[in-house]
Coordinates of C-alpha atoms in Angstrom, one line a residue:
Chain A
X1 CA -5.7 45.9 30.5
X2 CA -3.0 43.3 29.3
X3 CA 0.7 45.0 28.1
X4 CA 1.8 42.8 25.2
X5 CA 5.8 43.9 24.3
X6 CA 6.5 40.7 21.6
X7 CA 5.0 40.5 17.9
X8 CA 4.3 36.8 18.3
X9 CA 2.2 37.7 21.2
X10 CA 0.2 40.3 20.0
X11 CA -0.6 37.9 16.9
X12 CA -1.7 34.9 19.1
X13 CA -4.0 37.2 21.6
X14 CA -5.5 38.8 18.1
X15 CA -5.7 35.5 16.2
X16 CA -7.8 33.9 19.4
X17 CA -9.9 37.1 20.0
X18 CA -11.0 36.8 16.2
X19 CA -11.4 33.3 16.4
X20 CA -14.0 33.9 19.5
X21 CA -15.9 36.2 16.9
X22 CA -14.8 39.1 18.9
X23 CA -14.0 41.8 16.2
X24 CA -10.9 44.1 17.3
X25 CA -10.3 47.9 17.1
X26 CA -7.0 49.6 16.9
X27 CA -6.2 52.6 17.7
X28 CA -2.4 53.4 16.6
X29 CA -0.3 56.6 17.9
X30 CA 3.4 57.1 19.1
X31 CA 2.4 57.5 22.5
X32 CA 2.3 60.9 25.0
X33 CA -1.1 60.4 24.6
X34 CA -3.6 63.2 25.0
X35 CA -6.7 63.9 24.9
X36 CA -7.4 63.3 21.1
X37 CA -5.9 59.9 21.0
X38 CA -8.2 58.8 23.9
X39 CA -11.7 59.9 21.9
X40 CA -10.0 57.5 19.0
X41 CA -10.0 55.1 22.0
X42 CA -13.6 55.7 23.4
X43 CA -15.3 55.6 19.9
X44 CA -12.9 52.4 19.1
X45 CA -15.1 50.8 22.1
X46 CA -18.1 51.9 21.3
X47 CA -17.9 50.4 18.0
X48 CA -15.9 46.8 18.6
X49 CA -16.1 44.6 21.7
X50 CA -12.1 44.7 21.9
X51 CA -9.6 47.2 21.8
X52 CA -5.9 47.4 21.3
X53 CA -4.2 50.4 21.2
X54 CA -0.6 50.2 20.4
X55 CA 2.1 52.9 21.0
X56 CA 5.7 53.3 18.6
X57 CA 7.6 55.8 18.0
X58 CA 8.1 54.6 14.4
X59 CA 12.0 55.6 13.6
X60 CA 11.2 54.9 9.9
X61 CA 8.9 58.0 9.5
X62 CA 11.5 60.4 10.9
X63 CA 14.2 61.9 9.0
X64 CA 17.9 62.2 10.4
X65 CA 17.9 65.8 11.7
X66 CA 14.1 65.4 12.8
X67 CA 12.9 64.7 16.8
X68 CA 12.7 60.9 16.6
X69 CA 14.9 60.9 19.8
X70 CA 13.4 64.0 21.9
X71 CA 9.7 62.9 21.0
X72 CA 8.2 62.9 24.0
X73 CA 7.8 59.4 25.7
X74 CA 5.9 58.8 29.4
X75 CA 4.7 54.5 29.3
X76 CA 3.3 54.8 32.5
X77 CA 1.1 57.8 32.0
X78 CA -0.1 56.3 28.6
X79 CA -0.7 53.1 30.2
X80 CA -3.0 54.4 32.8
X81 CA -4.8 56.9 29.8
X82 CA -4.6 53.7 27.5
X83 CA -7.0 51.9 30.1
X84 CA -8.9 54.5 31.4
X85 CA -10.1 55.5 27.6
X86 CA -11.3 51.6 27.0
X87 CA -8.1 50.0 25.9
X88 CA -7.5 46.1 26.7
X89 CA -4.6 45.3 24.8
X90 CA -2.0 47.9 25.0
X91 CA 0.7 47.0 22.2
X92 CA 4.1 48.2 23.1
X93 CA 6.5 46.6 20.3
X94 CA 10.1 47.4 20.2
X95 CA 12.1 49.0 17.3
X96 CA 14.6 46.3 17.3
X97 CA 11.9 43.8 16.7
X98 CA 9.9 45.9 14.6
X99 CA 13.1 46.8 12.3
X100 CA 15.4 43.9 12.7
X101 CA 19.1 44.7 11.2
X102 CA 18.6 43.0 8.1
X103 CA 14.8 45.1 7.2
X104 CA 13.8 46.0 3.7
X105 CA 10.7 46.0 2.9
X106 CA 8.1 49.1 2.3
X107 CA 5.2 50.3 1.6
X108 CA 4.8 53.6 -0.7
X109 CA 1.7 55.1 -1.5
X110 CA 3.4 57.1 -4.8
X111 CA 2.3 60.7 -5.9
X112 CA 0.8 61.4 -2.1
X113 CA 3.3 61.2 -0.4
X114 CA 5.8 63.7 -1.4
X115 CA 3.4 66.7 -1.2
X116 CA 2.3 69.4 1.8
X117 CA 4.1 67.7 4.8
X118 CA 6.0 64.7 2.5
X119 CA 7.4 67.6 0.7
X120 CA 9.5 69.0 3.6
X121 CA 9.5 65.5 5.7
X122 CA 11.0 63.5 2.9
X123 CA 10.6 59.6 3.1
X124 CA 7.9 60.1 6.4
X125 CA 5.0 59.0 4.7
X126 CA 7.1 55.7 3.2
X127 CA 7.5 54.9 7.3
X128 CA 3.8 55.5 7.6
X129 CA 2.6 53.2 5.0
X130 CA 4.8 50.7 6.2
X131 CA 4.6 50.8 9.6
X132 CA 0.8 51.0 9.8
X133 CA 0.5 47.7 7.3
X134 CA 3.2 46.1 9.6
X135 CA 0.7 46.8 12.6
X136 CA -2.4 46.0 10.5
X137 CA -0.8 42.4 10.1
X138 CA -0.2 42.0 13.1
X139 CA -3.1 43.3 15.4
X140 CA -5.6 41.7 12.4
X141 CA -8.3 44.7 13.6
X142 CA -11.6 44.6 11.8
X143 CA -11.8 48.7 12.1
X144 CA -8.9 51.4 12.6
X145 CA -9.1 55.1 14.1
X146 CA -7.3 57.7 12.9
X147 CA -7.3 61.7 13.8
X148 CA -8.3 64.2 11.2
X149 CA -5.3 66.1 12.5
X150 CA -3.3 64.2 10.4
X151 CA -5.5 64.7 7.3
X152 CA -2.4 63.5 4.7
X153 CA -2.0 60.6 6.7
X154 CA -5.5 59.1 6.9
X155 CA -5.9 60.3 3.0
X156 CA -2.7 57.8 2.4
X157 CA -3.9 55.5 4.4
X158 CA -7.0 54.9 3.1
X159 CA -5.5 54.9 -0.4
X160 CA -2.9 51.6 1.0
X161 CA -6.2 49.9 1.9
X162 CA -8.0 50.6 -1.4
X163 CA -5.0 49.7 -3.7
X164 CA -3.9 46.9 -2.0
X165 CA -7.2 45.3 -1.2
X166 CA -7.0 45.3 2.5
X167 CA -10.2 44.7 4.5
X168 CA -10.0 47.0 7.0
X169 CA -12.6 50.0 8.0
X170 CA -10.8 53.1 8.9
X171 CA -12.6 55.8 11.3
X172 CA -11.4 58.6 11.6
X173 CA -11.7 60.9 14.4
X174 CA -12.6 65.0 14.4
X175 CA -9.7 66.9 15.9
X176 CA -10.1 67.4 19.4
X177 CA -9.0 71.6 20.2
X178 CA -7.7 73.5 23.3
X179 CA -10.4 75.9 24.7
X180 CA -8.1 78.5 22.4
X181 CA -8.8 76.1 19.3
X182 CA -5.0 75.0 19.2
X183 CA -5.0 71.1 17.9
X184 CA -4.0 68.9 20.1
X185 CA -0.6 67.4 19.4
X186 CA 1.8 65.3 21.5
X187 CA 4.2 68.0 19.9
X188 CA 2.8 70.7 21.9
X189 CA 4.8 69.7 24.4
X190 CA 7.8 71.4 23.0
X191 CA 6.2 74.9 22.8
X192 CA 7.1 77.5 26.1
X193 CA 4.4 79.8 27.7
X194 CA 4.6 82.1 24.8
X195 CA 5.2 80.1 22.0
X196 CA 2.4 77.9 23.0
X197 CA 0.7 81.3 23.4
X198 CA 1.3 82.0 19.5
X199 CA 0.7 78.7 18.4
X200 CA -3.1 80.0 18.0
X201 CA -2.4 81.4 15.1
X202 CA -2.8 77.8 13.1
X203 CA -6.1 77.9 14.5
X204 CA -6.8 81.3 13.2
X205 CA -5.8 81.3 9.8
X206 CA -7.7 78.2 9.4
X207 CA -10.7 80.1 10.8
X208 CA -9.8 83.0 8.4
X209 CA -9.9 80.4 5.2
X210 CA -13.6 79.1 6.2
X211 CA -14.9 82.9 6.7
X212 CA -13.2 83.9 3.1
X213 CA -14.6 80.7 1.6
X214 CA -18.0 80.8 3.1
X215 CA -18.2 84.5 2.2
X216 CA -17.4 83.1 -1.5
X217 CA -13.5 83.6 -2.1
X218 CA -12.6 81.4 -4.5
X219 CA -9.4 82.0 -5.2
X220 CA -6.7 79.9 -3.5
X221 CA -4.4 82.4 -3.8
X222 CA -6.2 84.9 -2.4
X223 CA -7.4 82.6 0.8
X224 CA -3.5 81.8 1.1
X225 CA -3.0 85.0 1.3
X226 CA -5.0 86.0 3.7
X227 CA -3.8 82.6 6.3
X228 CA 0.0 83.8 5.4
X229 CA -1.1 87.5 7.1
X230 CA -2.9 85.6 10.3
X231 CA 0.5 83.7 10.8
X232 CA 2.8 86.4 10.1
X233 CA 0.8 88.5 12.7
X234 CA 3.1 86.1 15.3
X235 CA 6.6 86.8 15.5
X236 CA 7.4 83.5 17.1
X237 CA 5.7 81.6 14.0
X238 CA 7.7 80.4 10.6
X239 CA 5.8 79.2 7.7
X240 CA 6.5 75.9 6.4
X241 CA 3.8 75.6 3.8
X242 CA 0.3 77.1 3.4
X243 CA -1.6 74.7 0.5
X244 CA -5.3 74.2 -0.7
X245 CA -5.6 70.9 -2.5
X246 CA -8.4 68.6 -3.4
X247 CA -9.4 66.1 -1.0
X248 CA -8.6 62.9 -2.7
X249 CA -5.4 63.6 -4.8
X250 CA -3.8 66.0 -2.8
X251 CA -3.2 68.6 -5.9
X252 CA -3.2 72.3 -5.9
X253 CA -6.0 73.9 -6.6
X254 CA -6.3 76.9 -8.2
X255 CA -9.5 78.0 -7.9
X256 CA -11.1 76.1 -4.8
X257 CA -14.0 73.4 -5.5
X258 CA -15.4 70.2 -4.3
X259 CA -13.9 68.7 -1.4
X260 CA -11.0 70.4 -0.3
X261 CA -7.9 70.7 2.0
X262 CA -6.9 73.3 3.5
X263 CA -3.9 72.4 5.4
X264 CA -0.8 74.1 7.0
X265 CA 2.5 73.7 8.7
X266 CA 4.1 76.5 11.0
X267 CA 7.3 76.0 12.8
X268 CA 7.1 77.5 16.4
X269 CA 10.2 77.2 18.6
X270 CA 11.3 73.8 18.0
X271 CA 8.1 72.5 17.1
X272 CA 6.9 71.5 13.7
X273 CA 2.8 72.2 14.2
X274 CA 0.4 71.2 11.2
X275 CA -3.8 71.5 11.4
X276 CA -6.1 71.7 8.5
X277 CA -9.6 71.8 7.9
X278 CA -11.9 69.7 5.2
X279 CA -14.1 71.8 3.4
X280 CA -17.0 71.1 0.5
X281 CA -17.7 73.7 -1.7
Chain B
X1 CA -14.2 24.4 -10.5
X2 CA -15.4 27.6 -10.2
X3 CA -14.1 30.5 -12.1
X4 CA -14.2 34.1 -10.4
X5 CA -13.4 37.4 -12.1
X6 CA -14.5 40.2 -9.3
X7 CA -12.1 41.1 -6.9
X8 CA -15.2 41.5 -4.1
X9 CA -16.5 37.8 -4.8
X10 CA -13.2 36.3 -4.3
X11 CA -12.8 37.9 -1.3
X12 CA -16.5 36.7 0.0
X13 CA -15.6 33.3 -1.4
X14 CA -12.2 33.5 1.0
X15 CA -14.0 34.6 3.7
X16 CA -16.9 32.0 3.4
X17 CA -14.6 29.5 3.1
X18 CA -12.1 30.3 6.4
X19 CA -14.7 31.2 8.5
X20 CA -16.3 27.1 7.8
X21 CA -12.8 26.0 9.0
X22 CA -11.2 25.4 6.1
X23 CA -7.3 26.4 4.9
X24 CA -7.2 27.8 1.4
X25 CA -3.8 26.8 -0.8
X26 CA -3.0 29.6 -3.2
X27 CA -1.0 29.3 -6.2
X28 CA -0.7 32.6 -8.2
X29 CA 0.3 31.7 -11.9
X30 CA 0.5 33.9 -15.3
X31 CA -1.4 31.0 -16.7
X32 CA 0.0 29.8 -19.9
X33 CA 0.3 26.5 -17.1
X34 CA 2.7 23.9 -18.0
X35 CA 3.7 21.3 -15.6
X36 CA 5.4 23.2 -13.5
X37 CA 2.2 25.2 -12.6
X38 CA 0.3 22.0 -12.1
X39 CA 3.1 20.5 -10.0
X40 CA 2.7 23.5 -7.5
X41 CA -1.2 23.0 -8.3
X42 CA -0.8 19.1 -6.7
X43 CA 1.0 19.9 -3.9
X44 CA -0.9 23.0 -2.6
X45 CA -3.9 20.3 -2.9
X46 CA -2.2 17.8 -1.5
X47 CA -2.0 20.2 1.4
X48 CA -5.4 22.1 2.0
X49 CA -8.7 21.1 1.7
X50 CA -9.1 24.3 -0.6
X51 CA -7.4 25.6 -3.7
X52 CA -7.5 28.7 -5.4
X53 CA -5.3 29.1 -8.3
X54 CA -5.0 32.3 -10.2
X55 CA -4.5 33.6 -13.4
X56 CA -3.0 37.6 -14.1
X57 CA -0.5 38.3 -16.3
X58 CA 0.4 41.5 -14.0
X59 CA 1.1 44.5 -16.2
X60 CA 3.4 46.1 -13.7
X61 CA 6.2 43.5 -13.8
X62 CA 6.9 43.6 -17.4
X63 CA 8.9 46.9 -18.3
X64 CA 8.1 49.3 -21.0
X65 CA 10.3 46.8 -24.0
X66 CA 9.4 43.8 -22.3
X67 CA 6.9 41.2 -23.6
X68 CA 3.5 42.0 -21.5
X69 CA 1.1 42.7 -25.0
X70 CA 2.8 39.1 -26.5
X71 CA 2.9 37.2 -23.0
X72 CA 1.3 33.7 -24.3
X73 CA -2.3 33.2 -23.0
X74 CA -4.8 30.6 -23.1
X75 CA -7.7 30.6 -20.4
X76 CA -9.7 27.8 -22.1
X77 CA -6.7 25.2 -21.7
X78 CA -5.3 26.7 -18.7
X79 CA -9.2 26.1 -17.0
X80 CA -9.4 22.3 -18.1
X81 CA -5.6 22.2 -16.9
X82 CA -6.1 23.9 -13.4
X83 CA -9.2 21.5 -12.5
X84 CA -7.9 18.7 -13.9
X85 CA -4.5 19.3 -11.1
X86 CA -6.8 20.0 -8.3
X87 CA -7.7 23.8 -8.7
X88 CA -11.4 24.5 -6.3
X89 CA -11.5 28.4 -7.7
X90 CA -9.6 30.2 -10.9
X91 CA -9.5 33.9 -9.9
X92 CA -8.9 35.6 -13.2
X93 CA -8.9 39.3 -12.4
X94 CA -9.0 41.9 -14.8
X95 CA -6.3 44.3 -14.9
X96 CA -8.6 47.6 -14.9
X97 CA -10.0 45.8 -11.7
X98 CA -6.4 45.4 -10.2
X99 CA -4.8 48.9 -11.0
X100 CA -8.0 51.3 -11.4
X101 CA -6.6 54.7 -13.4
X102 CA -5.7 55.9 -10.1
X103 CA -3.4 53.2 -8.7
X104 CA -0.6 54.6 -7.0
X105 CA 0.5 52.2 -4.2
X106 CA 3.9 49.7 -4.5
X107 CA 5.4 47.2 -2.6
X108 CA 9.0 47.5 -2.5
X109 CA 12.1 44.9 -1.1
X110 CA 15.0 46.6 -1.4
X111 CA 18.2 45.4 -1.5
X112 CA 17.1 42.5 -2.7
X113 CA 15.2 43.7 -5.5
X114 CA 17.5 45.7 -8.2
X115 CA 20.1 42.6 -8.5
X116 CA 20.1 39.4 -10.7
X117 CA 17.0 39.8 -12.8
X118 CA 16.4 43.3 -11.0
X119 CA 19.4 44.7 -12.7
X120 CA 17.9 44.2 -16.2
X121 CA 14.3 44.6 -15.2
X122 CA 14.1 47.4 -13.8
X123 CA 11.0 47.7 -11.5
X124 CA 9.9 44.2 -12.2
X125 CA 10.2 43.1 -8.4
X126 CA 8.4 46.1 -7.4
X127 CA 5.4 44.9 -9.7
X128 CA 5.7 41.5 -8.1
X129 CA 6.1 42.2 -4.4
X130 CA 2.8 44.7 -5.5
X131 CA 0.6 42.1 -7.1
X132 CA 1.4 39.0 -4.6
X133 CA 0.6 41.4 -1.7
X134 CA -2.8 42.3 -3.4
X135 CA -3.2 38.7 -4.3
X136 CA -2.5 37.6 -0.9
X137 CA -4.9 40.1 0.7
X138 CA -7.8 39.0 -1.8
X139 CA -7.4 35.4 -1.3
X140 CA -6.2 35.4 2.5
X141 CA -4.4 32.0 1.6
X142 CA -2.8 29.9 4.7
X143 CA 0.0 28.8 2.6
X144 CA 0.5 30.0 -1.3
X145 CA 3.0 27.7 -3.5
X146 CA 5.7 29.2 -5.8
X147 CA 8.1 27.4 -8.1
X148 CA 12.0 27.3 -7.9
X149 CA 13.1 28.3 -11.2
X150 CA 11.8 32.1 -10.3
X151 CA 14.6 31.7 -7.1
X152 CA 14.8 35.4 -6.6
X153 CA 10.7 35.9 -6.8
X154 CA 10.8 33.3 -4.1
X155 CA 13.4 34.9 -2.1
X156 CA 12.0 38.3 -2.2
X157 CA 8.5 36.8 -1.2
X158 CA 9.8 35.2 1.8
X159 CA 11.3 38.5 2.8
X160 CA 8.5 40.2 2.6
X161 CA 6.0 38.1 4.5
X162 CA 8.3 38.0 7.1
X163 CA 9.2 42.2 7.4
X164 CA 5.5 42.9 6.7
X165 CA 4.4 40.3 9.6
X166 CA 2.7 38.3 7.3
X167 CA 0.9 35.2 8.1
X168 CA 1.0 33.3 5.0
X169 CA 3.5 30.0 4.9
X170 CA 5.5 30.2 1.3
X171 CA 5.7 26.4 0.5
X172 CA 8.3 26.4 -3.0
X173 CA 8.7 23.6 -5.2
X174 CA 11.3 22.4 -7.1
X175 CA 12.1 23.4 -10.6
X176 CA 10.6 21.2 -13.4
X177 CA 12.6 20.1 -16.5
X178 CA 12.1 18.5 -19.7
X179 CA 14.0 15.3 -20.3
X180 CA 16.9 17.2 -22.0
X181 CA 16.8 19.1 -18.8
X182 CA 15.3 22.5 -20.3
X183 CA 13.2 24.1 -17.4
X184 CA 10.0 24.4 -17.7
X185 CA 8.8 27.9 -18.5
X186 CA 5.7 29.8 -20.1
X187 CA 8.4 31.9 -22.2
X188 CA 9.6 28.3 -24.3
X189 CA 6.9 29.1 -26.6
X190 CA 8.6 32.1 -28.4
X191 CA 11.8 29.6 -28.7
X192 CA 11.5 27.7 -32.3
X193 CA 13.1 24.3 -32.7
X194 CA 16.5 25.3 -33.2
X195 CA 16.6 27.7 -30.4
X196 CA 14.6 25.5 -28.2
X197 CA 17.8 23.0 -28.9
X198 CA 20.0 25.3 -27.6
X199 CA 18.5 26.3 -24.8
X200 CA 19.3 23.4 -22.9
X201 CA 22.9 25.3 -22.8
X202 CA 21.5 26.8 -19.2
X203 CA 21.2 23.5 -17.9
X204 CA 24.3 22.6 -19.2
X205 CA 26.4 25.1 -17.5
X206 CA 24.0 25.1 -14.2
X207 CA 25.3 21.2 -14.5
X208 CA 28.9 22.3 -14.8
X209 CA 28.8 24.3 -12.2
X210 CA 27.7 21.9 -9.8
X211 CA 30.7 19.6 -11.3
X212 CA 33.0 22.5 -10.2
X213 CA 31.7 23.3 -7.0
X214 CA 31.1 19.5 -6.3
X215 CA 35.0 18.8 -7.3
X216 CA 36.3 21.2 -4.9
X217 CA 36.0 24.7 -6.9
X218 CA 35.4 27.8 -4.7
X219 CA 36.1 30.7 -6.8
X220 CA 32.9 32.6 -8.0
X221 CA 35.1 33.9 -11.0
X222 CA 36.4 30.6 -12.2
X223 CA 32.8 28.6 -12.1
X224 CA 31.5 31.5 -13.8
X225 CA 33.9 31.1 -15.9
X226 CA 33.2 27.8 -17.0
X227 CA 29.5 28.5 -17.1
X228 CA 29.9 31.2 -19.8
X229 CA 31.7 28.4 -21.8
X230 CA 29.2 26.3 -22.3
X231 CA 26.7 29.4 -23.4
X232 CA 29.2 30.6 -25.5
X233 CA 29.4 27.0 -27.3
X234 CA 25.8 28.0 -28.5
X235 CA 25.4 30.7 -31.5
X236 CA 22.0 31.6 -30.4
X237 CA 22.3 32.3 -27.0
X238 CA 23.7 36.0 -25.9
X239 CA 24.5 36.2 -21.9
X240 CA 22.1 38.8 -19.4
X241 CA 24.0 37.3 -16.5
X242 CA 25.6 34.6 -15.0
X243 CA 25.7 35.3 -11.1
X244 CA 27.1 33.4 -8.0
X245 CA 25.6 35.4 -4.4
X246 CA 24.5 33.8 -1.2
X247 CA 21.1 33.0 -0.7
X248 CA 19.6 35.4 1.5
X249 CA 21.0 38.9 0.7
X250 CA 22.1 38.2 -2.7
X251 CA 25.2 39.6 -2.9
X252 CA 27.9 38.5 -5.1
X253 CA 30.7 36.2 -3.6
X254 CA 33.9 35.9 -4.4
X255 CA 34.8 32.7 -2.7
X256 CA 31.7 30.4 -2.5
X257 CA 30.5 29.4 1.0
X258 CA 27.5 28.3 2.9
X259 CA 23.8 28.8 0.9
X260 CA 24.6 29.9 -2.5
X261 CA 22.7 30.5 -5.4
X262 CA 23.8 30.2 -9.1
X263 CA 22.0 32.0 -11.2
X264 CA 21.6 33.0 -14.8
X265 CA 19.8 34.9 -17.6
X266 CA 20.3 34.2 -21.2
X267 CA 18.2 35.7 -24.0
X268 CA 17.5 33.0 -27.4
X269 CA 15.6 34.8 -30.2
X270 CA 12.9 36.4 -28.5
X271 CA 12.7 34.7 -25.3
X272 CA 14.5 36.0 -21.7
X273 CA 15.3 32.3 -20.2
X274 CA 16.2 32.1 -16.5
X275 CA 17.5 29.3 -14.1
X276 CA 19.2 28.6 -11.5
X277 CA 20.2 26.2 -8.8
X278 CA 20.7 26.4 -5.0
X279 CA 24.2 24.7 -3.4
X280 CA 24.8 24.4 0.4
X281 CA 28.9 24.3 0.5

């Protein structure tokens, strides 16, 4: 596996790959990888001869009094992960050269973004859109994974791709669970023995949602409801929001049907934890 | 010359036509061509082997009052002029192809966007920086050709290729005047004979402002000055701006220096006429 650092780098190694007829898959995360970012790796090389993973904390999609300097960072672990999973590009960019003094340019993907997690991170998904099309430019890849952990985001960014008439496939990737059904999340990381202990609850109430629905609940209220008591069962847990839109524009529903989004955020300790579930009714 | 309408057979047609080898030229136009089109026409073939022109008179860059229902259009001359100057493909989208009812995704450089024109358009830069990406990703041009007059579309372009890591070489051309030294624009058309007359007063005080600067004059304020004389001398034309900034960030100078753009906006009966010239000091 080759570590490329520099823009123009990463450009000339994708540029010649392509031009070999050697169709690339990316796989982009901030790093700490765990166990869900390296099944967006192994079904990245099951699908496309080469892989480049690339790893970046992206300061754009964090807002002043959020973690962007505590998120958890470990290169050399990710680098052997990276490898081990399939990778043979590992993009490592650098925020200076990513974001050069005089930057200004973004991507928005408008009525989206400020709802479930853009409502309380304000401005995150504007450093999404942009940073993903800034890596999309750059790595050239023919397909992109993406975790269904981070439903909002993939729904976005398949929306950039649509409306700007992009030509690139994204895949997205079933969330991979803890043996307790806790997501996996880089942000875990933050949690102690007994908040981590708690952090089930997410899990739960998103279990509690598919019994009401399957047993014919309706009612988003009602299915809110009964999520809210699952999470409030957990001292340690603070709501952030509790929503059940529709799987394409991201609205509230009022009485659930089609394809819809169940989807959560629950502050535990100093972690910010989200998990949601896609269901068709 | 072909003519293509879909979006999805452009794209095939790019595709075809890269993967045989062969660089694409891309002029985007509003149509209406006049020889300022057809100059940037020439010199993208000149250029490339291939050259796709195209033809969209973008509804989001015109604002709510402006002129996008009246915007002059004529695809049967602008077809015999586009082949005749060297065009291989016209792409002619259609609008409901470009912006489907749920369109929600914008391209925005700040900064350098609500300035100069930006000020009084409000959101037109937005709608250009939007279509030109979705343009570029359609035709996946190696270099695309855009006129002089529109300095600040040209500016903005630049800057967003190059913070969106963009591989796409912006090749401008210089500014085409008639032989009173009117510029040549798709918007003379509303101007009747009288008015048309008078608009050569933008010429007249770019020209005087080059005098100034040429004879030693540094102060923003006092060639400004003299530029709103010679509008003023006119009875038809009423002032949107008259602007001296430097080059790259567009911000207004006091004391001229280094790369510095004069710019200006002055409306004559219906028309919004713009020019502007570039001075290294």
């Amino acid at each position: 596996m080759e570590t490329i650092e520099s823009i123009l780098e990463m450009k000339a190694w994708s540029s010649t790959t392509k031009a070999q007829g050697k169709k690339i898959a990316f796989v982009p995360t901030m790093g700490y990888l765990h166990k869900g970012h390296l099944e967006l790796i192994k079904k990245a090389k099951e699908r496309c001869p080469r892989v480049v993973s690339s790893i970046f904390v992206n300061p754009k999609q964090f807002g002043p009094s959020e973690d962007y300097a505590n998120y958890p960072r470990n290169l050399e672990r990710d680098r052997e992960l990276a490898e081990w999973a399939g990778t043979d590009v590992l993009f490592v960019p650098k925020a200076e050269e990513m974001y050069p003094e005089d930057y200004s340019t973004y991507v928005e993907v408008e009525e989206l973004s400020d709802v479930l997690c853009g409502a309380s991170r304000e401005g995150h998904f504007k450093g999404v859109a942009t940073v993903v099309m800034k890596l999309f430019n750059i790595v050239q890849p023919y397909e992109a994974f993406f975790g269904e952990k981070d439903a909002q985001q993939l729904i976005i960014i398949r929306k950039m791709i649509k409306d700007l008439n992009m030509d690139i496939k994204i895949i997205s990737v079933p969330t991979i669970r803890e043996t307790d059904g806790v997501a996996l999340s880089s942000r875990n990381k933050y949690l102690n023995e007994e908040e981590r202990k708690q952090a089930v609850c997410l899990y739960q109430s998103i279990l509690r949602a598919k019994e009401m629905i399957d047993s014919g609940e309706r009612s988003a209220e009602k299915i809110k409801a009964g999520m809210e008591k699952v999470i409030k069962e957990k001292p340690l847990a603070g709501i952030d929001y509790i929503e059940i839109v529709d799987a394409s524009k991201l609205k509230k529903l009022d009485s659930i049907s089609g394809r819809v989004l169940v989807a959560l955020s629950v502050k535990i300790g100093k972690a910010r934890l989200i998990d949601n579930i896609m269901v068709e009714v």
